[in-house]
Every structure is written in C-alpha cells, then in structure tokens.
Coordinates of C-alpha atoms in Angstrom, one line a residue:
M20 CA 3.0 -37.6 -23.3
D21 CA 5.4 -34.6 -24.5
P22 CA 7.2 -35.4 -27.9
G23 CA 10.4 -34.0 -26.4
F24 CA 9.8 -36.5 -23.2
E25 CA 9.7 -39.3 -25.8
Q26 CA 12.8 -38.1 -27.9
F27 CA 14.9 -38.1 -24.1
K28 CA 13.5 -41.3 -23.5
M29 CA 14.8 -43.1 -26.6
S30 CA 18.2 -41.2 -26.0
E31 CA 18.5 -42.7 -23.3
K32 CA 18.1 -45.7 -24.5
L33 CA 20.5 -45.5 -27.2
H34 CA 23.3 -44.3 -24.0
G35 CA 22.5 -47.5 -22.6
N36 CA 23.1 -49.1 -25.9
W37 CA 26.4 -47.5 -25.9
I38 CA 27.9 -48.2 -22.6
K39 CA 27.1 -51.9 -23.4
L40 CA 29.0 -51.5 -26.3
Y41 CA 31.9 -50.0 -24.7
L42 CA 32.0 -52.4 -22.2
E43 CA 32.0 -55.3 -24.8
E44 CA 35.1 -53.7 -26.3
N45 CA 34.2 -53.3 -29.7
S46 CA 35.9 -51.7 -32.7
S47 CA 36.1 -47.7 -31.6
E48 CA 34.9 -46.9 -35.3
V49 CA 31.1 -48.4 -34.1
L50 CA 31.4 -46.6 -31.0
L51 CA 32.5 -43.5 -32.2
N52 CA 29.2 -43.8 -35.0
L53 CA 26.9 -45.0 -32.3
G54 CA 27.6 -42.1 -29.6
T55 CA 27.6 -39.0 -32.5
K56 CA 24.3 -40.4 -33.0
V57 CA 23.5 -40.6 -29.2
L58 CA 24.8 -37.1 -29.2
R59 CA 22.3 -35.7 -32.3
Q60 CA 19.2 -37.8 -30.4
Y61 CA 19.9 -35.7 -26.9
L62 CA 20.3 -32.3 -28.6
N63 CA 17.3 -32.9 -30.9
A64 CA 15.3 -34.0 -27.4
L65 CA 16.8 -31.1 -25.8
Q66 CA 15.8 -28.6 -29.0
T67 CA 12.2 -29.9 -28.5
L68 CA 11.7 -29.7 -24.7
S69 CA 13.0 -26.3 -25.1
L70 CA 10.5 -25.4 -27.5
S71 CA 7.6 -27.1 -26.0
L72 CA 8.2 -25.2 -22.6
S73 CA 8.1 -21.7 -24.1
R74 CA 5.5 -22.5 -25.3
Q75 CA 3.8 -23.5 -22.1
V76 CA 5.5 -20.1 -20.9
A77 CA 3.9 -18.2 -23.5
Q78 CA 0.4 -19.5 -22.8
Y79 CA -1.4 -17.4 -21.2
D80 CA -5.1 -17.5 -19.6
I81 CA -6.7 -14.8 -22.1
Y82 CA -10.3 -15.3 -21.0
S83 CA -9.4 -15.6 -17.3
M84 CA -7.5 -12.1 -17.4
A85 CA -10.3 -10.6 -19.2
V86 CA -13.0 -11.2 -17.0
G87 CA -11.3 -10.1 -14.1
T88 CA -9.2 -7.1 -15.8
T89 CA -13.2 -6.2 -16.6
L90 CA -14.9 -6.7 -13.3
V91 CA -11.9 -4.2 -11.9
L92 CA -12.5 -1.8 -14.6
E93 CA -16.3 -1.7 -13.5
V94 CA -15.2 -1.3 -10.1
L95 CA -12.8 1.8 -11.2
A96 CA -15.1 3.6 -13.5
L97 CA -18.2 3.0 -10.6
L98 CA -15.9 4.6 -8.5
L99 CA -14.8 7.6 -10.5
L100 CA -18.7 8.5 -11.8
S101 CA -19.1 8.6 -7.7
V102 CA -16.5 11.4 -6.9
P103 CA -18.9 14.3 -7.6
K104 CA -21.5 13.0 -4.9
A105 CA -18.8 11.2 -2.4
L106 CA -16.3 14.5 -2.3
G107 CA -19.8 16.9 -2.4
P108 CA -21.0 18.2 1.2
A109 CA -23.2 15.0 2.0
A110 CA -20.6 12.9 0.9
E111 CA -22.6 10.5 -0.5
L112 CA -22.1 6.8 -2.4
D113 CA -25.0 5.6 -3.9
M114 CA -24.9 2.9 -6.4
P115 CA -28.2 1.5 -6.9
L116 CA -28.3 -1.9 -7.7
S117 CA -32.1 -2.5 -7.6
S118 CA -33.4 -1.1 -10.4
P119 CA -30.4 -2.8 -12.8
L120 CA -31.0 -6.1 -11.5
F121 CA -35.1 -5.9 -13.1
S122 CA -33.8 -4.5 -16.3
L123 CA -34.0 -5.8 -19.6
L124 CA -30.3 -4.9 -20.0
F125 CA -29.2 -6.6 -16.8
Y126 CA -30.7 -10.3 -18.4
L127 CA -29.7 -9.7 -22.0
T128 CA -25.9 -9.0 -20.3
L129 CA -26.1 -12.1 -17.9
L130 CA -27.0 -13.7 -21.3
V131 CA -24.5 -12.8 -23.9
L132 CA -21.9 -13.7 -21.3
S133 CA -23.6 -17.1 -20.2
A134 CA -23.2 -17.9 -23.6
V135 CA -19.4 -17.0 -24.3
H136 CA -18.5 -18.1 -21.1
V137 CA -19.9 -22.3 -22.1
V138 CA -18.7 -21.2 -26.0
V139 CA -15.0 -20.7 -24.6
C140 CA -14.9 -23.6 -22.5
T141 CA -16.1 -26.0 -24.4
S142 CA -14.1 -25.1 -27.3
T143 CA -11.0 -24.5 -25.5
E144 CA -8.2 -26.8 -26.1
S145 CA -5.6 -25.4 -23.2
A146 CA -6.8 -25.2 -19.3
C147 CA -8.3 -22.4 -18.5
Y148 CA -8.9 -21.8 -14.6
F149 CA -12.5 -19.3 -14.9
C150 CA -13.8 -22.9 -16.7
S151 CA -12.5 -24.8 -13.8
V152 CA -14.2 -23.1 -11.1
S153 CA -18.1 -24.6 -10.2
W154 CA -20.9 -23.0 -12.2
L155 CA -22.3 -21.5 -9.0
A156 CA -18.8 -19.0 -8.7
A157 CA -18.8 -18.5 -12.4
G158 CA -22.6 -17.8 -12.7
G159 CA -21.9 -15.3 -9.2
A160 CA -19.0 -14.0 -11.2
M161 CA -21.2 -13.3 -14.7
L162 CA -23.9 -11.9 -12.3
L163 CA -21.4 -9.3 -10.8
M164 CA -20.1 -8.2 -14.1
S165 CA -23.8 -7.8 -15.6
A166 CA -25.1 -5.8 -12.3
L167 CA -21.8 -3.2 -12.2
L168 CA -22.9 -2.9 -16.1
C169 CA -26.0 -1.7 -15.5
A170 CA -24.9 0.3 -12.6
L171 CA -22.5 2.1 -14.6
V172 CA -25.0 2.6 -17.6
S173 CA -27.9 4.1 -15.1
A174 CA -25.1 6.2 -12.9
L175 CA -23.8 8.1 -16.2
P176 CA -26.8 9.8 -17.3
K177 CA -27.2 11.3 -13.6
T178 CA -23.0 12.0 -13.8
V179 CA -23.8 14.1 -17.0
V180 CA -26.6 15.9 -16.2
G181 CA -25.1 16.8 -12.5
V182 CA -22.0 18.2 -14.4
K183 CA -24.1 19.9 -16.9
H184 CA -26.2 21.3 -13.7
V185 CA -23.3 22.2 -12.3
G186 CA -21.8 24.2 -15.5
K187 CA -25.2 26.2 -16.3
S188 CA -24.9 27.3 -11.7
P189 CA -24.2 31.0 -11.9
A190 CA -22.5 30.4 -8.4
P191 CA -19.1 30.1 -8.7
S192 CA -17.7 26.6 -6.5
S193 CA -15.9 27.5 -3.6
S194 CA -13.4 24.4 -3.6
R195 CA -10.9 26.1 -6.4
W196 CA -7.4 24.3 -7.6
S197 CA -4.9 25.1 -5.0
E198 CA -1.1 24.3 -5.7
L199 CA -1.0 21.3 -3.1
D200 CA -4.3 20.2 -5.5
L201 CA -2.4 20.4 -8.5
L202 CA 1.2 18.5 -7.4
I203 CA -1.4 15.6 -5.7
L204 CA -2.8 15.2 -9.0
L205 CA 0.1 15.4 -11.0
G206 CA 1.6 13.5 -9.0
T207 CA -0.4 10.4 -8.9
T208 CA -1.0 10.7 -12.8
G209 CA 2.9 10.7 -12.8
H210 CA 3.3 7.6 -10.6
V211 CA 0.7 6.0 -12.4
L212 CA 2.3 6.3 -15.5
S213 CA 5.3 5.3 -15.0
L214 CA 4.7 1.8 -13.8
G215 CA 4.3 1.2 -17.7
A216 CA 8.2 0.8 -17.5
S217 CA 10.2 -2.1 -15.9
S218 CA 13.5 0.8 -14.5
F219 CA 10.5 3.1 -13.1
I220 CA 9.5 -0.5 -11.5
E221 CA 12.3 -1.9 -10.1
E222 CA 12.9 1.6 -9.1
E223 CA 9.4 2.8 -7.7
H224 CA 10.8 4.2 -4.3
Q225 CA 12.6 6.9 -5.8
T226 CA 9.6 8.1 -7.5
W227 CA 7.9 8.1 -4.3
Y228 CA 10.9 10.0 -2.3
F229 CA 10.4 12.4 -4.7
L230 CA 7.0 12.6 -4.4
V231 CA 7.2 12.7 -0.6
S232 CA 10.1 15.4 -1.1
T233 CA 8.2 18.1 -3.4
L234 CA 4.8 17.3 -0.9
C235 CA 7.3 18.6 2.1
L236 CA 8.7 21.5 -0.6
A237 CA 5.2 22.5 -1.1
L238 CA 3.5 22.7 2.2
C239 CA 6.8 24.6 2.9
Q240 CA 5.8 26.9 0.2
E241 CA 2.4 27.3 2.1
V242 CA 3.6 27.7 5.2
Y243 CA 5.5 30.7 4.7
R244 CA 2.8 32.0 2.3
N245 CA 0.6 31.9 5.5
H246 CA 3.1 33.5 7.5
F247 CA 4.0 36.6 5.3
L248 CA 0.3 37.7 4.7
S249 CA -0.5 37.3 8.3
S250 CA 2.0 39.6 8.8
D251 CA 1.0 41.9 6.2
G252 CA -1.8 44.7 7.0
D253 CA -3.6 43.6 4.0
P254 CA -3.2 39.9 3.0
R255 CA -5.2 40.5 -0.2
G256 CA -1.9 41.9 -1.6
G257 CA -3.9 45.0 -3.2
L258 CA -6.8 42.7 -4.7
H259 CA -9.8 45.4 -3.8
T260 CA -13.4 44.4 -5.0
E261 CA -16.4 46.5 -4.2
P262 CA -18.9 45.2 -2.1
G263 CA -21.9 44.1 -3.3
P264 CA -25.3 43.8 -2.3
E265 CA -26.1 41.7 1.1
G266 CA -26.0 37.9 0.5
A267 CA -25.4 38.4 -3.2
T268 CA -22.6 36.0 -4.5
P269 CA -19.8 37.0 -6.5
V270 CA -19.8 35.8 -9.9
G271 CA -17.9 34.6 -12.4
A272 CA -13.9 35.2 -12.4
K273 CA -13.7 37.7 -9.9
G274 CA -16.0 35.8 -7.6
C275 CA -13.5 32.7 -7.7
A276 CA -10.9 35.2 -7.5
L277 CA -12.3 36.3 -4.6
L278 CA -13.2 33.0 -2.9
E279 CA -10.0 32.0 -3.2
D280 CA -8.5 35.7 -1.7
D281 CA -11.0 34.6 1.2
R282 CA -9.8 31.3 2.0
T283 CA -6.1 32.5 1.8
R284 CA -7.1 34.8 3.9
A285 CA -8.9 32.5 6.5
A286 CA -5.8 30.2 6.6
A287 CA -2.9 33.3 7.4
S288 CA -5.6 34.6 10.2
A289 CA -5.3 31.4 11.8
F290 CA -2.2 31.0 11.3
K291 CA -2.1 34.8 12.5
R292 CA -3.6 33.2 16.4
L293 CA -1.2 31.8 16.5
G294 CA 1.5 31.8 19.4
G295 CA 5.4 32.5 18.3
T296 CA 6.2 29.4 19.9
D297 CA 3.6 27.6 17.9
Q298 CA 4.2 29.4 14.7
R299 CA 8.1 28.4 14.9
M300 CA 7.0 25.5 15.5
V301 CA 4.8 25.1 11.7
L302 CA 7.1 27.1 10.3
A303 CA 9.8 24.5 10.7
S304 CA 7.8 21.1 10.3
P305 CA 7.9 21.1 6.6
W306 CA 11.8 21.4 6.5
A307 CA 11.9 18.6 9.5
V308 CA 10.0 16.0 8.1
L309 CA 11.9 16.5 4.9
C310 CA 15.7 16.0 6.8
C311 CA 14.0 12.5 8.5
C312 CA 12.7 11.4 4.9
R313 CA 16.6 12.4 3.5
L314 CA 18.0 10.4 6.8
L315 CA 15.7 7.5 5.9
R316 CA 16.9 7.1 2.3
A317 CA 20.5 6.4 4.0
L318 CA 19.3 3.8 6.4
N319 CA 18.5 1.3 3.6
Q320 CA 19.4 1.3 0.1
T321 CA 16.6 -0.8 -2.5
G322 CA 16.3 -1.1 -5.7
V323 CA 18.0 -2.9 -8.2
Q324 CA 20.9 0.0 -8.7
G325 CA 21.4 0.8 -5.3
A326 CA 20.5 -2.5 -3.5
H327 CA 24.7 -2.9 -3.8
R328 CA 25.9 -0.1 -2.6
P329 CA 26.5 0.2 1.8
D330 CA 24.1 1.8 4.0
L331 CA 23.3 2.4 7.6
G332 CA 21.3 -0.4 8.0
H333 CA 24.3 -2.9 6.9
W334 CA 26.9 -0.5 9.6
L335 CA 24.6 -1.4 12.2
T336 CA 24.0 -5.1 11.6
S337 CA 27.7 -5.9 11.4
S338 CA 29.1 -7.5 14.4
D339 CA 31.6 -5.0 15.2
H340 CA 28.9 -2.5 15.5
K341 CA 26.6 -4.3 17.9
A342 CA 27.1 -2.4 20.4
A343 CA 25.8 1.0 18.3
L344 CA 22.8 -1.3 17.3
S345 CA 21.8 -2.0 21.2
V346 CA 21.8 1.7 22.1
L347 CA 19.5 2.9 19.0
A348 CA 17.2 0.0 19.5
A349 CA 17.2 1.2 23.1
L350 CA 16.5 4.9 22.5
S351 CA 14.4 4.2 19.2
L352 CA 11.6 1.8 21.7
L353 CA 11.9 4.9 24.4
A354 CA 11.2 7.3 21.5
V355 CA 8.4 5.2 20.6
F356 CA 6.6 5.1 23.6
L357 CA 7.0 8.9 24.3
L358 CA 5.3 9.4 21.0
V359 CA 2.4 6.8 21.6
Q360 CA 1.7 7.2 25.2
R361 CA 0.0 10.4 25.2
R362 CA -3.1 9.6 24.5
C363 CA -3.7 6.4 26.0
S364 CA -5.3 5.1 29.1
P365 CA -3.8 4.6 32.3
M366 CA -3.4 1.2 31.9
S367 CA -2.5 0.9 28.7
K368 CA 0.9 2.8 29.1
V369 CA 1.8 0.4 31.7
A370 CA 1.4 -2.5 28.9
L371 CA 2.8 -0.6 26.2
A372 CA 5.7 0.2 28.7
L373 CA 6.2 -3.6 29.7
G374 CA 5.2 -4.6 26.0
L375 CA 8.5 -2.3 24.4
L376 CA 10.8 -3.5 27.5
G377 CA 9.5 -7.2 25.7
V378 CA 10.9 -6.1 22.6
Y379 CA 14.3 -5.4 23.7
C380 CA 14.5 -8.7 25.9
Y381 CA 13.7 -11.0 22.5
R382 CA 16.1 -8.7 20.5
A383 CA 18.6 -9.5 22.8
A384 CA 17.7 -13.1 23.1
I385 CA 17.7 -14.4 20.1
G386 CA 21.4 -11.9 19.7
N387 CA 20.4 -9.4 17.5
V388 CA 21.6 -6.7 20.7
M389 CA 23.2 -6.7 23.7
S390 CA 21.8 -6.8 27.5
P391 CA 23.0 -6.4 31.0
W392 CA 22.4 -9.9 31.9
Q393 CA 23.1 -11.5 28.9
R394 CA 27.1 -13.5 29.3
G395 CA 28.2 -14.5 25.7
N396 CA 26.3 -16.6 23.1
S397 CA 25.3 -19.2 25.8
D398 CA 22.3 -17.6 26.7
I399 CA 21.0 -17.0 23.1
S400 CA 17.7 -18.7 22.3
K401 CA 14.9 -19.0 20.2
G402 CA 13.0 -15.6 22.3
I403 CA 9.5 -17.8 22.1
V404 CA 8.9 -16.8 25.8
E405 CA 9.7 -12.9 25.1
A406 CA 7.7 -12.9 21.9
R407 CA 5.0 -14.0 22.9
F408 CA 5.1 -11.9 26.4
V409 CA 4.7 -9.0 23.9
Y410 CA 2.1 -10.7 21.9
V411 CA -0.1 -10.6 25.7
F412 CA 0.6 -6.5 25.6
V413 CA -0.4 -6.5 22.6
L414 CA -3.5 -8.3 22.3
G415 CA -4.8 -6.9 25.9
I416 CA -4.3 -3.0 24.2
L417 CA -5.7 -4.2 21.1
F418 CA -8.7 -5.5 23.6
T419 CA -8.8 -2.2 25.7
G420 CA -9.3 -0.1 23.0
T421 CA -12.4 -2.7 21.1
K422 CA -13.8 -2.4 24.2
D423 CA -13.3 1.3 24.8
L424 CA -15.3 1.8 21.1
L425 CA -18.4 -0.4 21.5
R426 CA -18.3 1.3 25.1
S427 CA -18.7 4.9 23.0
Q428 CA -21.8 3.4 21.5
V429 CA -23.8 2.9 24.8
S430 CA -22.1 5.4 26.7
A431 CA -22.8 9.6 27.3
A432 CA -19.2 10.4 26.5
G433 CA -18.8 8.4 23.7
V434 CA -17.2 10.8 21.6
P435 CA -13.7 10.4 24.2
A436 CA -14.1 6.8 24.7
R437 CA -13.9 6.9 21.2
T438 CA -10.7 9.2 20.6
V439 CA -8.8 6.8 23.1
G440 CA -9.9 3.0 21.9
L441 CA -8.8 4.1 18.4
W442 CA -6.2 5.4 19.3
E443 CA -5.2 2.7 21.6
I444 CA -5.7 0.0 18.6
H445 CA -3.6 2.2 16.9
S446 CA -1.0 2.4 20.1
G447 CA -1.3 -1.9 19.9
L448 CA -0.6 -2.1 16.3
V449 CA 2.9 0.0 16.5
L450 CA 3.7 -2.2 19.8
L451 CA 3.5 -5.4 17.0
A452 CA 5.5 -3.5 14.7
A453 CA 8.3 -2.9 17.1
L454 CA 8.0 -6.5 17.7
L455 CA 8.6 -7.2 14.4
L456 CA 11.1 -4.6 12.4
R457 CA 14.4 -5.9 12.8
P458 CA 16.5 -3.7 15.0
H459 CA 18.3 -0.9 12.9
N460 CA 14.3 -0.1 11.0
L461 CA 13.1 0.9 14.4
P462 CA 13.9 4.1 13.7
V463 CA 11.9 4.3 10.7
L464 CA 8.8 3.6 12.8
V465 CA 10.5 6.2 15.6
S466 CA 10.1 8.7 12.3
S467 CA 7.0 7.5 11.3
L468 CA 5.0 8.4 14.7
L469 CA 7.5 11.7 14.7
V470 CA 6.4 12.8 11.2
Q471 CA 2.7 11.9 11.9
T472 CA 2.8 14.1 14.7
L473 CA 4.5 17.3 13.1
M474 CA 2.3 16.9 10.3
A475 CA -0.9 16.7 12.5
K476 CA -0.4 19.5 15.3
C477 CA 2.0 21.7 12.8
V478 CA 0.8 21.2 9.0
W479 CA -2.9 20.1 8.9
K480 CA -4.4 21.3 11.6
P481 CA -3.1 24.9 11.6
L482 CA -3.6 24.9 7.9
N483 CA -6.9 23.7 7.5
H484 CA -6.2 21.2 5.2
G485 CA -9.6 18.9 3.7
V486 CA -10.4 15.3 4.2
A487 CA -9.3 14.5 0.3
E488 CA -6.2 16.6 0.9
V489 CA -5.4 14.8 4.2
T490 CA -6.0 11.3 3.0
V491 CA -4.2 11.1 -0.1
M492 CA -1.2 12.6 1.9
H493 CA -1.4 10.2 4.7
Y494 CA -1.2 7.3 1.7
W495 CA 1.9 9.0 0.3
F496 CA 4.1 8.7 3.0
G497 CA 2.9 4.9 3.8
Q498 CA 3.8 4.5 0.5
A499 CA 7.2 6.2 1.4
F500 CA 7.5 4.4 4.3
F501 CA 6.9 1.0 2.7
Y502 CA 10.4 1.7 0.9
F503 CA 12.1 3.0 4.1
Q504 CA 12.4 -0.1 5.4
G505 CA 13.9 -1.4 2.6
N506 CA 11.2 -3.0 0.3
S507 CA 11.1 -2.9 -3.0
N508 CA 9.4 -4.9 -5.9
N509 CA 11.2 -7.8 -5.7
I510 CA 9.5 -11.0 -4.1
A511 CA 13.8 -11.5 -1.9
T512 CA 13.3 -8.4 -0.2
V513 CA 10.4 -10.0 2.2
D514 CA 11.3 -10.8 5.5
V515 CA 10.0 -13.8 6.1
S516 CA 12.0 -13.9 9.6
A517 CA 8.9 -11.8 11.0
G518 CA 6.5 -14.8 10.5
F519 CA 8.3 -17.0 12.6
V520 CA 8.3 -14.6 16.0
G521 CA 6.9 -16.6 19.0
L522 CA 6.3 -19.7 16.5
E523 CA 8.2 -22.8 17.2
H524 CA 7.6 -24.2 13.8
Y525 CA 5.9 -22.7 11.0
V526 CA 1.6 -22.5 11.4
E527 CA 0.3 -21.4 7.9
V528 CA -2.1 -19.1 9.1
P529 CA -0.4 -16.6 11.9
A530 CA 2.8 -16.4 9.8
A531 CA 0.8 -15.4 6.5
F532 CA -0.5 -12.5 8.6
L533 CA 2.7 -11.4 10.8
T534 CA 4.5 -11.6 7.2
T535 CA 2.3 -9.5 5.6
F536 CA 2.1 -7.0 9.1
A537 CA 5.6 -6.9 9.0
T538 CA 5.8 -5.9 5.1
Y539 CA 3.1 -3.3 5.1
V540 CA 3.6 -1.4 8.6
G541 CA 4.5 1.7 6.7
P542 CA 0.8 1.7 5.0
I543 CA -1.2 0.3 7.6
L544 CA 0.3 2.6 10.3
W545 CA -0.3 5.3 8.4
A546 CA -3.9 4.4 7.7
S547 CA -4.6 4.3 12.0
H548 CA -3.5 7.6 12.4
L549 CA -5.7 8.7 9.3
V550 CA -9.1 7.1 11.3
N551 CA -7.3 8.9 14.3
Y552 CA -6.9 12.2 13.5
L553 CA -10.1 12.6 11.0
S554 CA -12.3 10.8 14.3
S555 CA -10.3 13.8 16.6
E556 CA -9.7 16.9 14.8
S557 CA -12.6 16.6 12.2
S558 CA -15.9 18.0 12.7
S559 CA -17.9 16.9 9.8
H560 CA -19.8 13.9 10.4
S561 CA -19.3 12.9 6.2
A562 CA -14.8 13.1 6.8
L563 CA -15.0 9.2 7.6
R564 CA -16.8 8.6 4.5
R565 CA -14.8 11.1 2.4
A566 CA -11.4 9.6 3.6
C567 CA -12.7 6.0 2.6
F568 CA -13.9 6.9 -1.0
C569 CA -10.4 8.7 -1.4
Y570 CA -8.7 6.0 0.0
A571 CA -10.2 3.4 -2.0
L572 CA -10.1 5.3 -4.8
I573 CA -6.3 6.7 -4.5
C574 CA -5.7 2.8 -4.6
S575 CA -7.6 1.3 -7.1
I576 CA -6.5 4.0 -10.3
P577 CA -3.2 2.4 -9.8
V578 CA -4.6 -1.5 -9.7
S579 CA -6.7 -1.0 -12.8
V580 CA -4.4 0.9 -15.2
Y581 CA -1.0 -1.6 -14.0
I582 CA -3.4 -5.1 -14.9
I583 CA -4.1 -3.3 -18.0
L584 CA -0.1 -2.7 -18.9
V585 CA 1.1 -6.3 -17.6
T586 CA -2.1 -8.1 -19.7
S587 CA -0.6 -5.7 -23.0
L588 CA 3.1 -6.5 -21.8
R589 CA 2.7 -10.0 -21.2
Y590 CA 5.5 -11.1 -24.1
H591 CA 7.9 -8.6 -22.5
L592 CA 11.1 -10.0 -21.7
F593 CA 11.0 -8.8 -17.8
I594 CA 7.0 -9.8 -17.5
W595 CA 8.1 -12.4 -15.1
S596 CA 11.2 -10.9 -13.8
V597 CA 10.2 -7.3 -12.9
F598 CA 6.0 -7.0 -14.1
S599 CA 4.5 -10.4 -11.9
P600 CA 6.3 -9.9 -8.4
K601 CA 5.0 -5.8 -8.6
L602 CA 1.8 -7.2 -9.8
L603 CA 1.8 -9.3 -6.6
Y604 CA 2.3 -6.3 -4.0
E605 CA -0.3 -4.9 -5.7
G606 CA -2.6 -7.4 -5.3
M607 CA -1.8 -8.1 -1.6
H608 CA -2.0 -4.2 -0.9
L609 CA -5.8 -3.8 -2.3
F610 CA -6.7 -6.7 0.0
I611 CA -5.1 -4.0 3.0
T612 CA -6.9 -1.5 1.0
A613 CA -9.9 -3.4 1.5
A614 CA -9.9 -4.2 4.9
L615 CA -8.6 -0.7 6.1
C616 CA -12.2 0.6 4.2
I617 CA -14.1 -1.7 5.8
F618 CA -12.4 -0.1 9.1
F619 CA -13.2 3.2 7.6
T620 CA -16.5 2.1 7.4
A621 CA -17.1 0.6 10.7
M622 CA -15.9 3.3 12.4
D623 CA -18.5 6.0 10.2
Q624 CA -21.2 3.9 11.4
T625 CA -20.0 4.0 15.0
K626 CA -19.9 7.9 14.9
L627 CA -23.1 7.7 13.5
T628 CA -24.8 5.6 15.9
K629 CA -23.2 7.5 19.1
P630 CA -26.0 8.9 21.2

C-alpha cells in the first residue's frame, strides 16, 4: 500500500476521534491539541501523496519508447535511402529482405536484442508495456528490427555507389532544382523544425497558412514568367549557345543552364499554345486560390491565441442568423453538386443529387437550418432517417465506383472505366463529408473542390509539374484545409458529434470511423484527388508509385522527428497539454497515410494489370 494512502487512513481515524471528543463536550484545550494533530497529519498525507503522484507522472516507459522510436527511424532511413531509385525514371522501391535474413549480422542482432529484452524485463521494477506483451509479439518486433537493420546495412553501400556513379557521370542531370523545389524543401524543413517549440505547435495552423500562401505566390511568379517568356521572341533572354554535334550532350554548368533553359522554353511554349481565355484563367488561378484561402481563415478561428476571437462561423451558428446559414448551406450543396457531377456516370449523378438533398433535410430535421416544410421547433428530430437515407446513396456511389474499377481490369475500355470509377469513389467521399461536416463548414468543402479544380486545370497541367511537386502540393493543401475547418492540435476541437450521425446510440466502430473521417476530411479528399489527377492526366506508368513514395516520405519525416522531440522533451512543462495531443494527431494521421498508400498501391497494380 502507498505510504501516502496509509497516512491518509490514519488521518481519518484521528479525525473520527476528534469528532467523538467534540460530541462528548470535552475541554477545549484537548480538542485544540487533537485538532492541530489531525490537521498536521492531513497535511503530511497530502504532501506524501503529491510526491508519489509526481514520481508516477514523471516515470516513463523508456524501453518501450526506445523500441518504437528505433522501428520508426529504421523505416525512415530506408525511405531516405530509396529516394534516388524511387524518384528515378523506373520508380523502383526495392528493399530485398531475403539476403539480410540469412546473414550473420541478422542472427547476431536478433540474439543481442533478445538478450536485452530478457535482461530489461527481468530486472525492471516498474511496469513496462513491451515486457507485458506476449513473447510471440515481442519476438516479431525484434525480428522486424533486425531485418530492417540488415536491410539498411545492405542498402547503404548501394546508395553510396549510385551517388558516386552519378557524380562521376559526364552527363548533367536534367532535373535541376527550381524555385518551387527549393520552396518545398525549405517549407518542409521549417515545419519540421518548428515542432520543437510548444508555441508553434499550438499555432501550427499559422505555419500551414503561411506555406500555402507562399506556394500560391511562387506559382503566380512561375505563371507570369511563362506568360512573358511566351510573349518574347527569344524566351532564352539573350542566352545563346553554339550547337554541338548531333546527339552530343551538353557538359558542365553551361549544359545545366541549357537544360534548364530548355525546360523553361517548353513550359513557355505550352503556355503560348493556350487560347486567350485559357491564358487569363491560368494567370488568375493562383490569385483566386490565394483569395479563397484568405477568406477561409476568417471562417474558423483556431489555435490558442485566436480561438476566443469572433469569426464568421460563430456569426453563422448564432440563432439570429439561421436564415443566412440556411441559404449558405443550400448554395454550398448546390456548388458541391456542380463541381463533382461533371465526371460521374448518370446513375451516380442522380444518387449524388438525392444524397445532397438528403444532407439538407438532415440538417433541417435536427434544427441547424430552416426548411419550407418545417413548422417551428415541434418538427425537430434526431434526423436518423434522413442521415441513413444519405448513407444509402454514399454506399451506392462507392459500390458503383468499385464496380467500375473491377470492370476496368477485364474490360477492353479499361482506362475510361477506371477513371470514372476513381472519380465516383471520390464523389462518395465528398457526399459523406457533406453529411458529417457542420453546416457552416460546407463552404470549406466547396472551397476545397474549387481549389482542386483550379489547380488541376489551370496550374499543374499547363505548367507540367512533376509528380513529386504535385504530391507535395496536395499534402500541403490537405494540411491547410485540416485547419480551415476549425481543427487544431487540441483534443477539445475534435467534433465528436459526427460519430453519432445516423446512430440511435453509441456504437464504437462506426462512431470512431465517422469521427476520424470528419476530422481528417481535408487530407483524405486531397489524397483522393491526387489519385484521380495522376490516373487521368499522367501518361507515366510509374506516376502512382512515385506519388505513393513521396506521400509516405513527406508524412514520415515530421512524425519521426516529432517522436524524437517528444522523447527528449518528456519533462517539459507542456508535455501533457501540448506535445502529447499533437502526438496523438500525428499517430492517427500516420495511420490514415498508411491506408492511403495501400490504396495508391492497389490503384497502381490495377494500372499494371489492365489489358
């Protein structure tokens, strides 16, 4: 039994004796002395309990934390070592584990890890999670750690040799770093480094707002540069080089400059081939996206410093402006239909229209918006029938899209069916998001679809951006829209009401799925749009593989660094109020990323196996 608890029980007994003496009306001096003793005993018990609680709070499972951190860092190191091949022309991600499994290093590492596990679990006095799991699970973790370590050791020399071979090659690389590439690198690095400060974690939305705004300005600069170069007779700006022999490759800095100039001229020529209206759309698109993002910042104030400030969302959700919210919700649902239906099949268009009508009926049934057929508060219900009505259409659209994907593998018209199937799955997710999001957040969904359309038609396709750049931009916008809908790194901002939409009582699995989807609807929809864009626009068979690798890498770097930071800052004053909630968000985001990468891989296999 804890010493503090024993002292507390003793204090209770002394307190009982004091009450008996008080009832017996003994002398005041005896009562005063005994009361002073009881008070001192209570204070000592509270001090002992406080010290015991402090020791328990500051006691961490270092062994389990070290095992988890080692696994994460090994996976990240393998991803980093695979960058040259994964982003190369063939987009190969080859991590052979068969040879390391039969090496001496593997068995020695496994033996050392097993010995360490036995020593730690038999000598430690405190509770250890990794020691409490079954030996089969612990052995599997140690096998995985040993195999990953051996794979790292075997992959490191190949990577070094490949880098040296590229460095000695006389041909210059055709993929020079552009301003956009530098922005992506610096932005990713800056965001990762900002995770070491509690203030930056509390106000992380400001980081993503700044990165997205800077990205829009960089795209605007690129668009206008191509516009002026396409209007100039000599887009090289006076850079002239003597033509070499036929088939010869330019060498050195001049060759790199020539390759970069050829890339700029190609983009300018593609821009020049656009019509006048299309050129104006391309020139205005980055500014439109920037204005859209600025308007969304005023919809939901989030973070710590600005959460108390009035915003447009509070104004819309007040009872005095219910009519304005109703009109805005109706217009937003109509805009969602117009932006999504263009690539759906006729049956899915009908299902989407009825589903969006059901969304408005559900919000009217629970009293969020007004409806012509509603007569006061007497008609307000739980909206279970209306929500389940929408779920039927969501499942129908997803089933139709899945059927088209399966049909694309055996049908002669595989590519059109596959494109329609992927877009219908995206449409089903959009309909589910419209149901789960609160009415004042429907403009966030509309803005997300509008920005996706503008970026795909007026930026990525005309400027011919690479797969890696498009993937990182999708990730950035997904993170920004995560905060646009009012989320933060505080658990209190999670909208748990989304887990009860269409349910009469709490059901664990559906509620968890619906709450997770409603929270991460921004990253999920942008990842879904990435698959659709690459499947329909990219002619490369390895585009989805590159996108999957880039998406996994760009999500793994912040998580891996943050795990190290949280481990080193475990005695920080805000470890439980700031750093730990952010770790929970990052863990769930990593889980969703793994699911999305599995979907990417499945779509890539579909593309490879189509006739």
